[in-house]
């Protein structure tokens, strides 16, 4: 199973230093992008692969009935 880090985004709009909503939006966007860039943990990938295998077995069993 392949795993990807987050996609690159275009430039972010500049907000004024006196705009509190803009500052919050900028900080949230930066947090989101940093989380998006994190690799998916191997344990989580293993669980997804196990789920895929179980789903394939279930669909194969359902197709033969």
Short mmCIF file of C-alpha atoms in Angstrom, two decimals:
data_model
loop_
_atom_site.label_atom_id
_atom_site.label_comp_id
_atom_site.label_asym_id
_atom_site.label_seq_id
_atom_site.Cartn_x
_atom_site.Cartn_y
_atom_site.Cartn_z
CA UNK A 1 0.00 0.00 0.00
CA UNK A 2 1.37 3.39 -0.91
CA UNK A 3 1.18 6.29 1.45
CA UNK A 4 1.52 9.92 0.58
CA UNK A 5 2.23 13.05 2.45
CA UNK A 6 0.07 16.08 1.83
CA UNK A 7 -0.25 17.84 -1.47
CA UNK A 8 1.44 21.15 -2.07
CA UNK A 9 -0.78 24.20 -2.05
CA UNK A 10 -0.56 27.52 -3.82
CA UNK A 11 0.36 30.79 -2.17
CA UNK A 12 -1.63 31.87 0.84
CA UNK A 13 -3.32 35.26 0.98
CA UNK A 14 -1.64 37.78 3.23
CA UNK A 15 -3.72 39.11 6.11
CA UNK A 16 -3.33 42.32 7.99
CA UNK A 17 -1.69 42.27 11.40
CA UNK A 18 -4.78 43.95 12.89
CA UNK A 19 -7.25 41.34 11.56
CA UNK A 20 -7.75 38.77 14.37
CA UNK A 21 -9.89 36.49 12.20
CA UNK A 22 -7.26 36.56 9.50
CA UNK A 23 -4.54 35.72 12.02
CA UNK A 24 -6.56 32.77 13.32
CA UNK A 25 -7.19 31.58 9.78
CA UNK A 26 -3.50 31.83 8.94
CA UNK A 27 -2.48 29.88 12.04
CA UNK A 28 -5.12 27.20 11.44
CA UNK A 29 -4.03 26.89 7.82
CA UNK A 30 -0.39 26.50 8.89
CA UNK A 31 -1.36 23.84 11.45
CA UNK A 32 -3.46 21.98 8.89
CA UNK A 33 -0.63 22.03 6.33
CA UNK A 34 1.89 20.77 8.88
CA UNK A 35 -0.38 17.87 9.84
CA UNK A 36 -1.05 17.17 6.17
CA UNK A 37 2.71 16.83 5.56
CA UNK A 38 3.15 14.18 8.27
CA UNK A 39 3.64 10.62 7.08
CA UNK A 40 0.99 8.05 7.95
CA UNK A 41 2.22 5.83 10.83
CA UNK A 42 3.18 2.28 9.84
CA UNK A 43 0.77 0.83 12.42
CA UNK A 44 -2.13 2.65 10.81
CA UNK A 45 -1.07 1.49 7.34
CA UNK A 46 -0.92 -2.10 8.64
CA UNK A 47 -4.46 -1.80 10.00
CA UNK A 48 -5.70 -0.43 6.67
CA UNK A 49 -4.09 -3.35 4.83
CA UNK A 50 -5.75 -5.81 7.23
CA UNK A 51 -9.10 -4.13 6.64
CA UNK A 52 -8.61 -4.33 2.86
CA UNK A 53 -7.83 -8.05 3.13
CA UNK A 54 -10.95 -8.73 5.21
CA UNK A 55 -13.12 -6.72 2.82
CA UNK A 56 -11.73 -8.64 -0.19
CA UNK A 57 -12.45 -11.96 1.56
CA UNK A 58 -15.98 -10.85 2.38
CA UNK A 59 -16.67 -9.69 -1.17
CA UNK A 60 -15.19 -12.91 -2.60
CA UNK A 61 -17.37 -14.99 -0.28
CA UNK A 62 -20.42 -12.94 -1.23
CA UNK A 63 -19.70 -13.33 -4.95
CA UNK A 64 -19.57 -17.13 -4.72
CA UNK A 65 -22.94 -17.38 -2.95
#
